Amino acid sequence: MCGIIGYTGPRNAADVLVEGLKRLEYRGYDSAGICIAQSDSLKVLKRAGKIAVLREALDDQFSGTTGIGHTRWATHGEVNETNAHPHLDSKEEFSIVHNGIIENYQQLKQGLEHEGVTFLTTTDSEVIAHLIAKHYQESLEQAVRDTLFLLKGTYGIAVMSSREPGKIVGARNGSPLVIGVGDGEMFLASDVTAVLAYTKQVVYLNDGEMVTITSREFRTQDLHERIVQKQIELIDWELEQIERQGYKQFMEKEIHEQPESIKRGFQGRINYDQATAHLGGLNMSPQELREVERIRIIGAGTSYHAAMIGSYLLEQIARIPCSAELSSEIRYRNPVVEPKSLYIAVSQSGETADTLSAMRELQRKGARVLGICNVVGSTIARESDGGVYLHSGPEIAVASTKAFTSQLTIFYLLSLMFARQRHYSVDEGQQFIQAIEKVPEQIGAVLAQAQQIQDIARRYSGARNVLFLGRGKLFPVALEGALKLKEISYIHAEGCSAAEIKHGPIALINEETPSVFLIGDDFLREKVLSNLKEVKARKGKVIAIAVEGDQEVADLADDVIFVPHAWECMYPYLMVVPLQMLSFYCALELGCNVDQPRNLAKSVTVE
Ligand code: F6R
């Protein structure tokens, strides 16, 4: 999605902005631009395509110390240099960058056109620049405020004016905005990664709030000019974490970080004496937790797949009826909120519009919603009624990998905690803890097979369609495998329950459509093997992900990747990793941009 960066201070603003935009690249974008305040004018540079193209076009004329920048992910208006932000008013005195969607822009635009304003772009955002110019009387804050009252939709904006050099005004409604507090310099950004190289002190804006930054201070207020006191918070991410550290792609780095990121998720959260998990941020008493009669988990994309696995785990291990639902669906079906139900919103970014809106709708109806998020201070983390952070570290590649396994970690811990409050003995709790503590090393054993997995990927990367099949907890893993493959290699893939193929998808099977089977060693193994044989009987090629030593599967499949033997509940962890690697190597083989796949964005802040 779009990204915003603003800077005012002693440095060369263009350098800071371009560096910040580079850090925002991972969010997905198609064009970029900056605006720098010169002594009495504003100078804009925009380019379609990569930040590198923008950087090349920079010259000495962009030498001011205050500026705003933007990466655009097109929603209204095609991808081209004109539609890239920043946008100016007709006299080029006001410049804006905008994330979000202005729903009533057509109406506002028509009104302005009647007054003689000429629009240069086909975006919804340009209207903001003209409205601010029209309403400017005594101060930039006043003009922005008057404009905001006219807008319907979502926005995170940064605005500057040649009339008030050294000042940037920001405002937020539905699109994140964070202030970076430096020493004699201030930043404004849509994402902390943009400012991490300069400061770790940040202030998060809430919806309905505005901020004015100058090099010396920041001032936050609401739309009615009431001062809002904000806490400065410290980001605990290190700069190295958002760098490739020797890997060519972030996705590869993040896949390989999983033994560590999973460990960070459970370390310090296990109570060995009581053989249970201790999750501090839930804001629920033991009594309230015991009274939970039903759990409903919501999420989107990969987070939804983690939610599905979470629902299997909580139901099997904690024996609490549990279901997972797409946040985009629950939001609009007027959900019935049951009194003793607990809701959980899962989101790596903590900003996904579908999940955030669903959470708000559930809360409006009286639900208690916990958040499972990676990004500290994100909107879902702040607006949920309690929750748990993943501690996965920043995830930069668009395709989620380590956040997914960290989300699973939280569901394992929740399952253990609930189970120990209900029917699990100390002994069972201890066995659970032993099993989860082995996982990082077992994932290490899967990662060590990188060469073999790459060879397999090379052989199958020419396929046009691939099926991913699993049952039980491995069914959502199959869905995740299919999503990973399609999003980064653009090979069409479908995940389904192995049992379901006979109800339709088996029609796709022929020599050219390979199937990836996930085969554990529990009671479902035999049934999945039957499905595998059905595929082989129709000349379908099979890649099996199976448990080490399963010779029967090795004999039946065309290719096999083994994972270490584990407690059956842990196979979602172990089997998703080879699927991430298969997708990664297929995409690499096909020459795709693995970290920034086409049309996708890291944090989906529009509906
Ligand atoms: C896929 C992927 C997306 C996200 C989805 C939800 O690799 O990353 O499907 O999982 O957009 O994002 P979050 O978890 O930030 O709510």
Coordinates of C-alpha atoms and ligand atoms in Angstrom, one line a residue, residues 300-303 346-350 352 355 398-400 407 483-484 487 602 604, ligand 1:
A300 CA -7.2 -12.2 6.2
G301 CA -5.0 -14.1 3.8
T302 CA -2.1 -15.9 5.5
S303 CA -3.3 -14.7 8.9
V346 CA -5.0 -12.0 13.9
S347 CA -2.9 -9.6 11.8
Q348 CA 0.8 -9.3 11.2
S349 CA 0.7 -5.6 10.4
G350 CA -2.1 -4.8 12.7
T352 CA -5.4 -4.6 7.6
T355 CA -9.7 -7.1 10.0
V398 CA 5.4 -9.0 1.1
A399 CA 4.7 -12.8 1.4
S400 CA 4.3 -13.6 5.0
Q407 CA 1.1 -16.6 14.8
L483 CA -1.4 -18.9 -1.5
K484 CA 2.4 -18.6 -1.2
E487 CA 1.4 -14.8 -4.9
K602 CA 2.4 -5.6 2.5
V604 CA -3.6 -3.7 3.0
Ligands
F6R1 C1 0.3 -13.4 2.2 C2 0.0 -12.2 3.0 C3 -1.3 -11.7 3.1 C4 -1.6 -11.2 4.5 C5 -3.0 -10.5 4.6 C6 -3.3 -10.1 6.0 O1 1.6 -13.8 2.2 O2 1.0 -11.7 3.6 O3 -2.3 -12.6 2.7 O4 -1.5 -12.3 5.4 O5 -3.0 -9.4 3.7 O6 -2.3 -9.2 6.5 P1 -2.1 -9.0 8.0 O7 -1.6 -10.3 8.6 O8 -1.1 -7.9 8.1 O9 -3.5 -8.6 8.6

